[in-house]
């Protein structure tokens, strides 16, 4: 037998809001929603609420926005909600141990990987970049470590050859809420015992998903074609893989790559050499194989198929020259 849980929800982006939406439609009671303080956005730098706060306000849910939980006032406010559990999804703030221990059943987190693989800030991107064929979400009981808590439930999905971080994000935004509701149903049962039902992570199998950096977007043609193809897919929608083309006059243009595919091409050219450029794409030599560029974005322009790019910039992509132009 189970009874509805009183839940504090903490999250920020659209991914978190999708989980909050599922909770709003469930039998459970949301007693408060926690979000970071509003941030300036857009050209006017107007203070803007995150997706989670906007959804909470639409449903007249109490919203709290502490800068952190270091102050006792913030800790006491959270305790006054008398929650059974705190659900954390892409919140962005560290929770001190006093907060983790405040709800009756503790705090649980929806993490975008199959733990203990890809702990950390960018699990989706690192999974695609590494060439994983399966990913998913893990619902874990939070502890004071970084994604080290005992696992309550896992849900898997395939990573297809044409998946980007953006498409995996959308898959997990469907999978995560379903897994969360299943976990809460388990926790709502009278006989629930976290220590007995949660699986401790094997730290020896853990990998770390380091936060993405803009500098990673510049492709290194000394990598092989498969590695470069995965990077292109992993860096969509941000920071987007790119290369810098330099004209003879020294002017540089950062060109983003939105679509590319690896080919098993037995060339004998130096990495970065353009092997061909036509309506089928710009084929660039790598350390092993070749990368066919299919969709590019010139500075200040929209992404276009290579066939359209070549209509105006064929002189930039001539077979035999380096993809970066004059160095």
PDB file of C-alpha atoms in Angstrom:
ATOM      1  CA  UNK A   1       0.000   0.000   0.000  1.00  0.00           C
ATOM      2  CA  UNK A   2       1.256   3.520  -0.775  1.00  0.00           C
ATOM      3  CA  UNK A   3       0.250   7.108  -0.084  1.00  0.00           C
ATOM      4  CA  UNK A   4       1.088  10.269  -2.058  1.00  0.00           C
ATOM      5  CA  UNK A   5       4.402  11.860  -1.149  1.00  0.00           C
ATOM      6  CA  UNK A   6       5.013  15.479  -0.224  1.00  0.00           C
ATOM      7  CA  UNK A   7       7.766  16.579  -2.591  1.00  0.00           C
ATOM      8  CA  UNK A   8      10.168  19.488  -2.848  1.00  0.00           C
ATOM      9  CA  UNK A   9      11.331  19.803  -6.461  1.00  0.00           C
ATOM     10  CA  UNK A  10      14.636  21.495  -7.381  1.00  0.00           C
ATOM     11  CA  UNK A  11      15.620  22.146 -10.992  1.00  0.00           C
ATOM     12  CA  UNK A  12      16.434  24.767 -13.601  1.00  0.00           C
ATOM     13  CA  UNK A  13      16.301  24.120 -17.382  1.00  0.00           C
ATOM     14  CA  UNK A  14      13.626  22.705 -19.662  1.00  0.00           C
ATOM     15  CA  UNK A  15      14.891  19.172 -18.936  1.00  0.00           C
ATOM     16  CA  UNK A  16      14.018  19.709 -15.266  1.00  0.00           C
ATOM     17  CA  UNK A  17      10.702  21.353 -16.122  1.00  0.00           C
ATOM     18  CA  UNK A  18       9.612  18.223 -17.997  1.00  0.00           C
ATOM     19  CA  UNK A  19      10.124  16.225 -14.791  1.00  0.00           C
ATOM     20  CA  UNK A  20       8.203  18.805 -12.788  1.00  0.00           C
ATOM     21  CA  UNK A  21       5.358  18.612 -15.326  1.00  0.00           C
ATOM     22  CA  UNK A  22       5.142  14.849 -14.783  1.00  0.00           C
ATOM     23  CA  UNK A  23       4.990  15.359 -11.011  1.00  0.00           C
ATOM     24  CA  UNK A  24       2.250  17.961 -11.363  1.00  0.00           C
ATOM     25  CA  UNK A  25       0.146  15.384 -13.239  1.00  0.00           C
ATOM     26  CA  UNK A  26       0.875  12.663 -10.668  1.00  0.00           C
ATOM     27  CA  UNK A  27      -0.820  11.788  -7.388  1.00  0.00           C
ATOM     28  CA  UNK A  28       1.996  13.351  -5.384  1.00  0.00           C
ATOM     29  CA  UNK A  29       1.920  16.745  -3.672  1.00  0.00           C
ATOM     30  CA  UNK A  30       4.501  19.371  -4.642  1.00  0.00           C
ATOM     31  CA  UNK A  31       4.972  21.505  -1.549  1.00  0.00           C
ATOM     32  CA  UNK A  32       7.704  23.775  -2.992  1.00  0.00           C
ATOM     33  CA  UNK A  33       9.830  24.325  -6.089  1.00  0.00           C
ATOM     34  CA  UNK A  34      13.445  25.436  -5.783  1.00  0.00           C
ATOM     35  CA  UNK A  35      15.279  27.282  -8.570  1.00  0.00           C
ATOM     36  CA  UNK A  36      18.414  29.432  -8.784  1.00  0.00           C
ATOM     37  CA  UNK A  37      17.898  33.210  -8.699  1.00  0.00           C
ATOM     38  CA  UNK A  38      16.663  34.779 -11.956  1.00  0.00           C
ATOM     39  CA  UNK A  39      19.430  35.720 -14.388  1.00  0.00           C
ATOM     40  CA  UNK A  40      19.788  38.458 -17.034  1.00  0.00           C
ATOM     41  CA  UNK A  41      19.014  37.190 -20.536  1.00  0.00           C
ATOM     42  CA  UNK A  42      18.649  38.552 -24.051  1.00  0.00           C
ATOM     43  CA  UNK A  43      19.941  41.805 -25.498  1.00  0.00           C
ATOM     44  CA  UNK A  44      18.204  43.862 -22.846  1.00  0.00           C
ATOM     45  CA  UNK A  45      19.680  41.719 -20.057  1.00  0.00           C
ATOM     46  CA  UNK A  46      16.253  41.515 -18.460  1.00  0.00           C
ATOM     47  CA  UNK A  47      15.975  39.274 -15.417  1.00  0.00           C
ATOM     48  CA  UNK A  48      14.412  36.056 -16.668  1.00  0.00           C
ATOM     49  CA  UNK A  49      12.948  33.107 -14.785  1.00  0.00           C
ATOM     50  CA  UNK A  50      14.180  29.632 -15.693  1.00  0.00           C
ATOM     51  CA  UNK A  51      11.868  27.086 -17.322  1.00  0.00           C
ATOM     52  CA  UNK A  52      11.184  25.332 -14.023  1.00  0.00           C
ATOM     53  CA  UNK A  53      10.177  28.520 -12.234  1.00  0.00           C
ATOM     54  CA  UNK A  54       7.906  29.544 -15.110  1.00  0.00           C
ATOM     55  CA  UNK A  55       6.078  26.212 -14.942  1.00  0.00           C
ATOM     56  CA  UNK A  56       5.810  26.390 -11.154  1.00  0.00           C
ATOM     57  CA  UNK A  57       4.284  29.860 -11.337  1.00  0.00           C
ATOM     58  CA  UNK A  58       1.763  28.717 -13.963  1.00  0.00           C
ATOM     59  CA  UNK A  59       0.536  26.158 -11.434  1.00  0.00           C
ATOM     60  CA  UNK A  60       0.686  28.492  -8.409  1.00  0.00           C
ATOM     61  CA  UNK A  61       3.338  26.446  -6.661  1.00  0.00           C
ATOM     62  CA  UNK A  62       5.492  28.039  -3.934  1.00  0.00           C
ATOM     63  CA  UNK A  63       8.903  29.008  -5.358  1.00  0.00           C
ATOM     64  CA  UNK A  64      12.127  29.438  -3.387  1.00  0.00           C
ATOM     65  CA  UNK A  65      15.321  30.853  -4.935  1.00  0.00           C
ATOM     66  CA  UNK A  66      18.177  30.824  -2.415  1.00  0.00           C
ATOM     67  CA  UNK A  67      21.644  31.781  -3.643  1.00  0.00           C
ATOM     68  CA  UNK A  68      22.921  28.724  -1.770  1.00  0.00           C
ATOM     69  CA  UNK A  69      22.113  26.766   1.363  1.00  0.00           C
ATOM     70  CA  UNK A  70      24.935  28.050   3.548  1.00  0.00           C
ATOM     71  CA  UNK A  71      22.654  30.328   5.586  1.00  0.00           C
ATOM     72  CA  UNK A  72      20.650  28.736   8.378  1.00  0.00           C
ATOM     73  CA  UNK A  73      17.592  30.733   7.249  1.00  0.00           C
ATOM     74  CA  UNK A  74      17.562  28.900   3.905  1.00  0.00           C
ATOM     75  CA  UNK A  75      17.971  25.564   5.665  1.00  0.00           C
ATOM     76  CA  UNK A  76      15.152  26.301   8.090  1.00  0.00           C
ATOM     77  CA  UNK A  77      12.771  27.421   5.313  1.00  0.00           C
ATOM     78  CA  UNK A  78      13.308  24.144   3.469  1.00  0.00           C
ATOM     79  CA  UNK A  79      12.778  22.141   6.679  1.00  0.00           C
ATOM     80  CA  UNK A  80       9.459  23.924   7.318  1.00  0.00           C
ATOM     81  CA  UNK A  81       7.995  22.374   4.163  1.00  0.00           C
ATOM     82  CA  UNK A  82       8.195  19.007   5.976  1.00  0.00           C
ATOM     83  CA  UNK A  83       8.769  17.114   2.727  1.00  0.00           C
ATOM     84  CA  UNK A  84       8.939  13.355   2.404  1.00  0.00           C
ATOM     85  CA  UNK A  85      11.525  13.620  -0.379  1.00  0.00           C
ATOM     86  CA  UNK A  86      13.380  16.242  -2.409  1.00  0.00           C
ATOM     87  CA  UNK A  87      13.664  15.566  -6.138  1.00  0.00           C
ATOM     88  CA  UNK A  88      16.669  17.226  -7.800  1.00  0.00           C
ATOM     89  CA  UNK A  89      16.982  17.505 -11.605  1.00  0.00           C
ATOM     90  CA  UNK A  90      19.674  19.700 -13.198  1.00  0.00           C
ATOM     91  CA  UNK A  91      19.444  22.177 -10.320  1.00  0.00           C
ATOM     92  CA  UNK A  92      22.951  23.614 -10.514  1.00  0.00           C
ATOM     93  CA  UNK A  93      23.451  24.255  -6.788  1.00  0.00           C
ATOM     94  CA  UNK A  94      25.353  22.031  -4.397  1.00  0.00           C
ATOM     95  CA  UNK A  95      23.311  20.644  -1.522  1.00  0.00           C
ATOM     96  CA  UNK A  96      25.086  20.490   1.850  1.00  0.00           C
ATOM     97  CA  UNK A  97      24.685  17.411   3.990  1.00  0.00           C
ATOM     98  CA  UNK A  98      22.170  19.130   6.263  1.00  0.00           C
ATOM     99  CA  UNK A  99      19.829  19.572   3.265  1.00  0.00           C
ATOM    100  CA  UNK A 100      20.379  16.030   2.011  1.00  0.00           C
ATOM    101  CA  UNK A 101      19.241  14.735   5.402  1.00  0.00           C
ATOM    102  CA  UNK A 102      16.258  17.067   5.903  1.00  0.00           C
ATOM    103  CA  UNK A 103      13.460  15.292   3.957  1.00  0.00           C
ATOM    104  CA  UNK A 104      12.226  12.092   5.593  1.00  0.00           C
ATOM    105  CA  UNK A 105      13.349   9.934   2.639  1.00  0.00           C
ATOM    106  CA  UNK A 106      16.305  12.120   1.723  1.00  0.00           C
ATOM    107  CA  UNK A 107      17.034  13.641  -1.683  1.00  0.00           C
ATOM    108  CA  UNK A 108      16.976  11.819  -5.006  1.00  0.00           C
ATOM    109  CA  UNK A 109      18.513  12.914  -8.296  1.00  0.00           C
ATOM    110  CA  UNK A 110      17.751  12.148 -11.945  1.00  0.00           C
ATOM    111  CA  UNK A 111      21.144  11.786 -13.656  1.00  0.00           C
ATOM    112  CA  UNK A 112      21.528  11.536 -17.445  1.00  0.00           C
ATOM    113  CA  UNK A 113      23.716   8.446 -17.629  1.00  0.00           C
ATOM    114  CA  UNK A 114      23.888   4.850 -16.505  1.00  0.00           C
ATOM    115  CA  UNK A 115      25.899   5.300 -13.334  1.00  0.00           C
ATOM    116  CA  UNK A 116      28.605   4.804 -12.267  1.00  0.00           C
ATOM    117  CA  UNK A 117      29.569   5.687 -15.861  1.00  0.00           C
ATOM    118  CA  UNK A 118      29.720   9.395 -16.641  1.00  0.00           C
ATOM    119  CA  UNK A 119      29.392  11.051 -13.289  1.00  0.00           C
ATOM    120  CA  UNK A 120      29.622  14.808 -13.585  1.00  0.00           C
ATOM    121  CA  UNK A 121      28.371  17.800 -15.537  1.00  0.00           C
ATOM    122  CA  UNK A 122      28.151  16.608 -19.156  1.00  0.00           C
ATOM    123  CA  UNK A 123      27.102  12.939 -19.189  1.00  0.00           C
ATOM    124  CA  UNK A 124      25.087  13.105 -22.414  1.00  0.00           C
ATOM    125  CA  UNK A 125      27.809  14.827 -24.432  1.00  0.00           C
ATOM    126  CA  UNK A 126      30.614  12.619 -23.138  1.00  0.00           C
ATOM    127  CA  UNK A 127      28.602   9.487 -23.827  1.00  0.00           C
ATOM    128  CA  UNK A 128      28.063  10.460 -27.480  1.00  0.00           C
ATOM    129  CA  UNK A 129      31.671  11.607 -27.845  1.00  0.00           C
ATOM    130  CA  UNK A 130      32.985   8.292 -26.485  1.00  0.00           C
ATOM    131  CA  UNK A 131      30.937   6.246 -28.932  1.00  0.00           C
ATOM    132  CA  UNK A 132      28.677   4.583 -26.365  1.00  0.00           C
ATOM    133  CA  UNK A 133      25.805   2.607 -27.887  1.00  0.00           C
ATOM    134  CA  UNK A 134      23.587   2.739 -24.792  1.00  0.00           C
ATOM    135  CA  UNK A 135      22.812   5.501 -22.320  1.00  0.00           C
ATOM    136  CA  UNK A 136      19.897   6.278 -20.046  1.00  0.00           C
ATOM    137  CA  UNK A 137      18.963   7.781 -16.702  1.00  0.00           C
ATOM    138  CA  UNK A 138      19.771   6.754 -13.170  1.00  0.00           C
ATOM    139  CA  UNK A 139      17.619   7.725 -10.195  1.00  0.00           C
ATOM    140  CA  UNK A 140      19.938   7.796  -7.214  1.00  0.00           C
ATOM    141  CA  UNK A 141      19.780   8.593  -3.525  1.00  0.00           C
ATOM    142  CA  UNK A 142      21.955  11.673  -3.167  1.00  0.00           C
ATOM    143  CA  UNK A 143      24.929  11.764  -0.822  1.00  0.00           C
ATOM    144  CA  UNK A 144      27.720  14.306  -0.297  1.00  0.00           C
ATOM    145  CA  UNK A 145      29.789  12.919  -3.211  1.00  0.00           C
ATOM    146  CA  UNK A 146      29.530  13.884  -6.894  1.00  0.00           C
ATOM    147  CA  UNK A 147      26.909  11.520  -8.354  1.00  0.00           C
ATOM    148  CA  UNK A 148      28.112   8.756  -6.035  1.00  0.00           C
ATOM    149  CA  UNK A 149      24.834   7.895  -4.305  1.00  0.00           C
ATOM    150  CA  UNK A 150      23.188   4.488  -4.224  1.00  0.00           C
ATOM    151  CA  UNK A 151      21.050   3.749  -7.300  1.00  0.00           C
ATOM    152  CA  UNK A 152      17.304   3.230  -6.969  1.00  0.00           C
ATOM    153  CA  UNK A 153      16.390   2.685 -10.632  1.00  0.00           C
ATOM    154  CA  UNK A 154      17.947   2.715 -14.107  1.00  0.00           C
ATOM    155  CA  UNK A 155      16.268   3.132 -17.492  1.00  0.00           C
ATOM    156  CA  UNK A 156      18.140   2.601 -20.768  1.00  0.00           C
ATOM    157  CA  UNK A 157      17.906   3.907 -24.326  1.00  0.00           C
ATOM    158  CA  UNK A 158      20.007   3.308 -27.436  1.00  0.00           C
ATOM    159  CA  UNK A 159      22.373   5.840 -28.967  1.00  0.00           C
ATOM    160  CA  UNK A 160      21.882   5.591 -32.725  1.00  0.00           C
ATOM    161  CA  UNK A 161      24.561   6.511 -35.289  1.00  0.00           C
ATOM    162  CA  UNK A 162      22.743   9.730 -36.175  1.00  0.00           C
ATOM    163  CA  UNK A 163      21.985  10.821 -32.609  1.00  0.00           C
ATOM    164  CA  UNK A 164      23.366  14.114 -31.343  1.00  0.00           C
ATOM    165  CA  UNK A 165      23.486  15.328 -27.764  1.00  0.00           C
ATOM    166  CA  UNK A 166      20.329  17.289 -28.579  1.00  0.00           C
ATOM    167  CA  UNK A 167      18.387  14.205 -29.700  1.00  0.00           C
ATOM    168  CA  UNK A 168      19.609  12.143 -26.733  1.00  0.00           C
ATOM    169  CA  UNK A 169      18.562  15.004 -24.463  1.00  0.00           C
ATOM    170  CA  UNK A 170      15.037  14.731 -25.895  1.00  0.00           C
ATOM    171  CA  UNK A 171      14.990  10.952 -25.428  1.00  0.00           C
ATOM    172  CA  UNK A 172      16.054  11.264 -21.798  1.00  0.00           C
ATOM    173  CA  UNK A 173      13.527  14.059 -21.234  1.00  0.00           C
ATOM    174  CA  UNK A 174      10.865  11.412 -21.921  1.00  0.00           C
ATOM    175  CA  UNK A 175      12.606   8.509 -20.199  1.00  0.00           C
ATOM    176  CA  UNK A 176      13.551  10.460 -17.054  1.00  0.00           C
ATOM    177  CA  UNK A 177      10.081  11.504 -15.878  1.00  0.00           C
ATOM    178  CA  UNK A 178       8.787   7.947 -16.371  1.00  0.00           C
ATOM    179  CA  UNK A 179      11.675   6.530 -14.332  1.00  0.00           C
ATOM    180  CA  UNK A 180      11.173   9.194 -11.664  1.00  0.00           C
ATOM    181  CA  UNK A 181       7.491   8.336 -11.217  1.00  0.00           C
ATOM    182  CA  UNK A 182       8.333   4.625 -10.999  1.00  0.00           C
ATOM    183  CA  UNK A 183      10.931   5.398  -8.321  1.00  0.00           C
ATOM    184  CA  UNK A 184       8.526   7.543  -6.308  1.00  0.00           C
ATOM    185  CA  UNK A 185       5.903   4.791  -6.484  1.00  0.00           C
ATOM    186  CA  UNK A 186       8.461   2.451  -4.952  1.00  0.00           C
ATOM    187  CA  UNK A 187       9.431   4.989  -2.280  1.00  0.00           C
ATOM    188  CA  UNK A 188       5.789   5.646  -1.377  1.00  0.00           C
ATOM    189  CA  UNK A 189       5.246   2.070  -0.250  1.00  0.00           C
ATOM    190  CA  UNK A 190       5.096   1.503   3.490  1.00  0.00           C
ATOM    191  CA  UNK A 191       7.810  -1.156   3.365  1.00  0.00           C
ATOM    192  CA  UNK A 192      10.315   0.958   1.379  1.00  0.00           C
ATOM    193  CA  UNK A 193      13.847   0.706   2.752  1.00  0.00           C
ATOM    194  CA  UNK A 194      16.499   2.642   0.845  1.00  0.00           C
ATOM    195  CA  UNK A 195      19.413   0.721   2.341  1.00  0.00           C
ATOM    196  CA  UNK A 196      17.935  -2.580   1.196  1.00  0.00           C
ATOM    197  CA  UNK A 197      16.503  -1.534  -2.170  1.00  0.00           C
ATOM    198  CA  UNK A 198      19.191   0.825  -3.470  1.00  0.00           C
ATOM    199  CA  UNK A 199      22.297  -0.519  -5.216  1.00  0.00           C
ATOM    200  CA  UNK A 200      25.656   0.866  -4.126  1.00  0.00           C
ATOM    201  CA  UNK A 201      27.788   2.108  -7.035  1.00  0.00           C
ATOM    202  CA  UNK A 202      31.015   0.328  -7.926  1.00  0.00           C
ATOM    203  CA  UNK A 203      33.557   3.150  -7.807  1.00  0.00           C
ATOM    204  CA  UNK A 204      36.068   1.129  -9.834  1.00  0.00           C
ATOM    205  CA  UNK A 205      33.712   1.349 -12.841  1.00  0.00           C
ATOM    206  CA  UNK A 206      33.183   5.097 -12.527  1.00  0.00           C
ATOM    207  CA  UNK A 207      34.071   7.564 -15.302  1.00  0.00           C
ATOM    208  CA  UNK A 208      33.873  11.346 -15.154  1.00  0.00           C
ATOM    209  CA  UNK A 209      31.959  13.540 -17.607  1.00  0.00           C
ATOM    210  CA  UNK A 210      33.964  16.751 -17.548  1.00  0.00           C
ATOM    211  CA  UNK A 211      32.103  19.987 -18.262  1.00  0.00           C
ATOM    212  CA  UNK A 212      32.288  21.089 -21.903  1.00  0.00           C
ATOM    213  CA  UNK A 213      34.610  23.931 -22.816  1.00  0.00           C
ATOM    214  CA  UNK A 214      34.360  26.229 -25.856  1.00  0.00           C
ATOM    215  CA  UNK A 215      37.965  25.424 -26.749  1.00  0.00           C
ATOM    216  CA  UNK A 216      36.982  21.808 -27.456  1.00  0.00           C
ATOM    217  CA  UNK A 217      34.838  22.924 -30.385  1.00  0.00           C
ATOM    218  CA  UNK A 218      37.865  23.548 -32.654  1.00  0.00           C
ATOM    219  CA  UNK A 219      38.427  20.207 -34.394  1.00  0.00           C
ATOM    220  CA  UNK A 220      41.833  18.573 -34.515  1.00  0.00           C
ATOM    221  CA  UNK A 221      42.156  16.894 -37.912  1.00  0.00           C
ATOM    222  CA  UNK A 222      44.878  14.610 -36.542  1.00  0.00           C
ATOM    223  CA  UNK A 223      42.124  12.585 -34.896  1.00  0.00           C
ATOM    224  CA  UNK A 224      40.526   9.806 -36.905  1.00  0.00           C
ATOM    225  CA  UNK A 225      37.278  10.209 -38.831  1.00  0.00           C
ATOM    226  CA  UNK A 226      35.148   8.307 -36.319  1.00  0.00           C
ATOM    227  CA  UNK A 227      36.390  10.418 -33.414  1.00  0.00           C
ATOM    228  CA  UNK A 228      35.705  13.639 -35.304  1.00  0.00           C
ATOM    229  CA  UNK A 229      32.239  12.501 -36.353  1.00  0.00           C
ATOM    230  CA  UNK A 230      31.351  11.729 -32.740  1.00  0.00           C
ATOM    231  CA  UNK A 231      32.598  15.132 -31.619  1.00  0.00           C
ATOM    232  CA  UNK A 232      30.410  16.845 -34.199  1.00  0.00           C
ATOM    233  CA  UNK A 233      27.362  14.985 -32.856  1.00  0.00           C
ATOM    234  CA  UNK A 234      28.353  15.448 -29.209  1.00  0.00           C
ATOM    235  CA  UNK A 235      28.760  19.224 -29.486  1.00  0.00           C
ATOM    236  CA  UNK A 236      25.241  19.869 -30.811  1.00  0.00           C
ATOM    237  CA  UNK A 237      23.590  22.118 -29.657  1.00  0.00           C
ATOM    238  CA  UNK A 238      26.624  23.594 -27.825  1.00  0.00           C
ATOM    239  CA  UNK A 239      29.436  24.521 -28.352  1.00  0.00           C
ATOM    240  CA  UNK A 240      29.083  23.181 -31.951  1.00  0.00           C
ATOM    241  CA  UNK A 241      32.178  21.723 -33.641  1.00  0.00           C
ATOM    242  CA  UNK A 242      34.041  24.187 -35.824  1.00  0.00           C
ATOM    243  CA  UNK A 243      37.192  24.967 -37.779  1.00  0.00           C
ATOM    244  CA  UNK A 244      38.812  28.317 -38.558  1.00  0.00           C
ATOM    245  CA  UNK A 245      39.286  29.241 -42.200  1.00  0.00           C
ATOM    246  CA  UNK A 246      41.933  31.876 -42.932  1.00  0.00           C
ATOM    247  CA  UNK A 247      41.953  33.909 -46.137  1.00  0.00           C
ATOM    248  CA  UNK A 248      45.145  34.994 -47.888  1.00  0.00           C
ATOM    249  CA  UNK A 249      44.727  38.484 -46.394  1.00  0.00           C
ATOM    250  CA  UNK A 250      44.788  37.009 -42.898  1.00  0.00           C
ATOM    251  CA  UNK A 251      41.076  37.401 -42.166  1.00  0.00           C
ATOM    252  CA  UNK A 252      39.728  34.449 -40.192  1.00  0.00           C
ATOM    253  CA  UNK A 253      36.277  32.877 -40.241  1.00  0.00           C
ATOM    254  CA  UNK A 254      35.004  30.377 -37.689  1.00  0.00           C
ATOM    255  CA  UNK A 255      32.853  27.865 -39.512  1.00  0.00           C
ATOM    256  CA  UNK A 256      30.527  25.625 -37.527  1.00  0.00           C
ATOM    257  CA  UNK A 257      29.797  22.032 -38.489  1.00  0.00           C
ATOM    258  CA  UNK A 258      26.208  20.901 -37.948  1.00  0.00           C
ATOM    259  CA  UNK A 259      26.329  17.627 -39.830  1.00  0.00           C
ATOM    260  CA  UNK A 260      29.141  15.334 -40.940  1.00  0.00           C
ATOM    261  CA  UNK A 261      29.825  11.638 -41.373  1.00  0.00           C
ATOM    262  CA  UNK A 262      32.906   9.471 -41.155  1.00  0.00           C
ATOM    263  CA  UNK A 263      34.030   7.527 -44.232  1.00  0.00           C
ATOM    264  CA  UNK A 264      36.537   4.703 -44.555  1.00  0.00           C
ATOM    265  CA  UNK A 265      38.644   6.463 -47.182  1.00  0.00           C
ATOM    266  CA  UNK A 266      42.120   5.038 -47.966  1.00  0.00           C
ATOM    267  CA  UNK A 267      43.797   8.343 -48.827  1.00  0.00           C
ATOM    268  CA  UNK A 268      47.483   9.236 -48.585  1.00  0.00           C
ATOM    269  CA  UNK A 269      47.011  12.945 -47.865  1.00  0.00           C
ATOM    270  CA  UNK A 270      47.991  14.934 -44.782  1.00  0.00           C
ATOM    271  CA  UNK A 271      45.276  15.298 -42.148  1.00  0.00           C
ATOM    272  CA  UNK A 272      43.137  18.349 -42.880  1.00  0.00           C
ATOM    273  CA  UNK A 273      43.575  18.206 -46.663  1.00  0.00           C
ATOM    274  CA  UNK A 274      40.415  18.642 -48.724  1.00  0.00           C
ATOM    275  CA  UNK A 275      40.029  15.515 -50.862  1.00  0.00           C
ATOM    276  CA  UNK A 276      36.964  16.714 -52.770  1.00  0.00           C
ATOM    277  CA  UNK A 277      34.296  19.408 -52.606  1.00  0.00           C
ATOM    278  CA  UNK A 278      30.988  19.046 -54.446  1.00  0.00           C
ATOM    279  CA  UNK A 279      27.260  18.835 -53.800  1.00  0.00           C
ATOM    280  CA  UNK A 280      27.752  15.574 -51.862  1.00  0.00           C
ATOM    281  CA  UNK A 281      29.881  17.379 -49.286  1.00  0.00           C
ATOM    282  CA  UNK A 282      33.402  18.517 -48.486  1.00  0.00           C
ATOM    283  CA  UNK A 283      35.566  15.459 -47.876  1.00  0.00           C
ATOM    284  CA  UNK A 284      38.456  16.156 -45.484  1.00  0.00           C
ATOM    285  CA  UNK A 285      41.359  13.808 -44.794  1.00  0.00           C
ATOM    286  CA  UNK A 286      41.928  12.751 -41.184  1.00  0.00           C
ATOM    287  CA  UNK A 287      44.623  10.609 -39.555  1.00  0.00           C
ATOM    288  CA  UNK A 288      42.541   7.566 -40.501  1.00  0.00           C
ATOM    289  CA  UNK A 289      39.640   7.807 -42.946  1.00  0.00           C
ATOM    290  CA  UNK A 290      37.927  11.017 -43.976  1.00  0.00           C
ATOM    291  CA  UNK A 291      35.173  13.268 -42.658  1.00  0.00           C
ATOM    292  CA  UNK A 292      32.479  14.377 -45.083  1.00  0.00           C
ATOM    293  CA  UNK A 293      31.103  17.790 -44.080  1.00  0.00           C
ATOM    294  CA  UNK A 294      27.415  18.014 -44.986  1.00  0.00           C
ATOM    295  CA  UNK A 295      26.030  21.106 -43.266  1.00  0.00           C
ATOM    296  CA  UNK A 296      28.019  24.212 -42.320  1.00  0.00           C
ATOM    297  CA  UNK A 297      27.342  27.617 -40.840  1.00  0.00           C
ATOM    298  CA  UNK A 298      29.360  30.629 -41.935  1.00  0.00           C
ATOM    299  CA  UNK A 299      29.766  33.527 -39.447  1.00  0.00           C
ATOM    300  CA  UNK A 300      26.555  35.528 -39.145  1.00  0.00           C
ATOM    301  CA  UNK A 301      24.639  33.130 -41.402  1.00  0.00           C
ATOM    302  CA  UNK A 302      22.195  30.275 -40.938  1.00  0.00           C
ATOM    303  CA  UNK A 303      23.310  26.638 -41.232  1.00  0.00           C
ATOM    304  CA  UNK A 304      23.214  25.499 -44.858  1.00  0.00           C
ATOM    305  CA  UNK A 305      23.840  22.338 -46.856  1.00  0.00           C
ATOM    306  CA  UNK A 306      27.362  22.262 -48.269  1.00  0.00           C
ATOM    307  CA  UNK A 307      25.948  22.411 -51.814  1.00  0.00           C
ATOM    308  CA  UNK A 308      24.558  25.869 -50.983  1.00  0.00           C
ATOM    309  CA  UNK A 309      27.765  26.966 -49.249  1.00  0.00           C
ATOM    310  CA  UNK A 310      29.804  26.059 -52.331  1.00  0.00           C
ATOM    311  CA  UNK A 311      27.560  28.187 -54.543  1.00  0.00           C
ATOM    312  CA  UNK A 312      29.038  31.269 -52.907  1.00  0.00           C
ATOM    313  CA  UNK A 313      32.329  30.084 -51.377  1.00  0.00           C
ATOM    314  CA  UNK A 314      33.702  27.386 -53.668  1.00  0.00           C
ATOM    315  CA  UNK A 315      37.077  29.174 -53.641  1.00  0.00           C
ATOM    316  CA  UNK A 316      37.427  28.444 -49.924  1.00  0.00           C
ATOM    317  CA  UNK A 317      37.139  24.691 -50.361  1.00  0.00           C
ATOM    318  CA  UNK A 318      39.381  23.562 -53.197  1.00  0.00           C
ATOM    319  CA  UNK A 319      40.612  19.961 -53.403  1.00  0.00           C
ATOM    320  CA  UNK A 320      44.240  19.729 -52.382  1.00  0.00           C
ATOM    321  CA  UNK A 321      44.275  22.719 -50.041  1.00  0.00           C
ATOM    322  CA  UNK A 322      44.018  22.561 -46.237  1.00  0.00           C
ATOM    323  CA  UNK A 323      40.547  22.955 -44.780  1.00  0.00           C
ATOM    324  CA  UNK A 324      41.813  25.890 -42.712  1.00  0.00           C
ATOM    325  CA  UNK A 325      43.011  27.745 -45.810  1.00  0.00           C
ATOM    326  CA  UNK A 326      46.219  29.797 -45.518  1.00  0.00           C
ATOM    327  CA  UNK A 327      48.066  29.122 -42.282  1.00  0.00           C
TER     328      UNK A 327
END
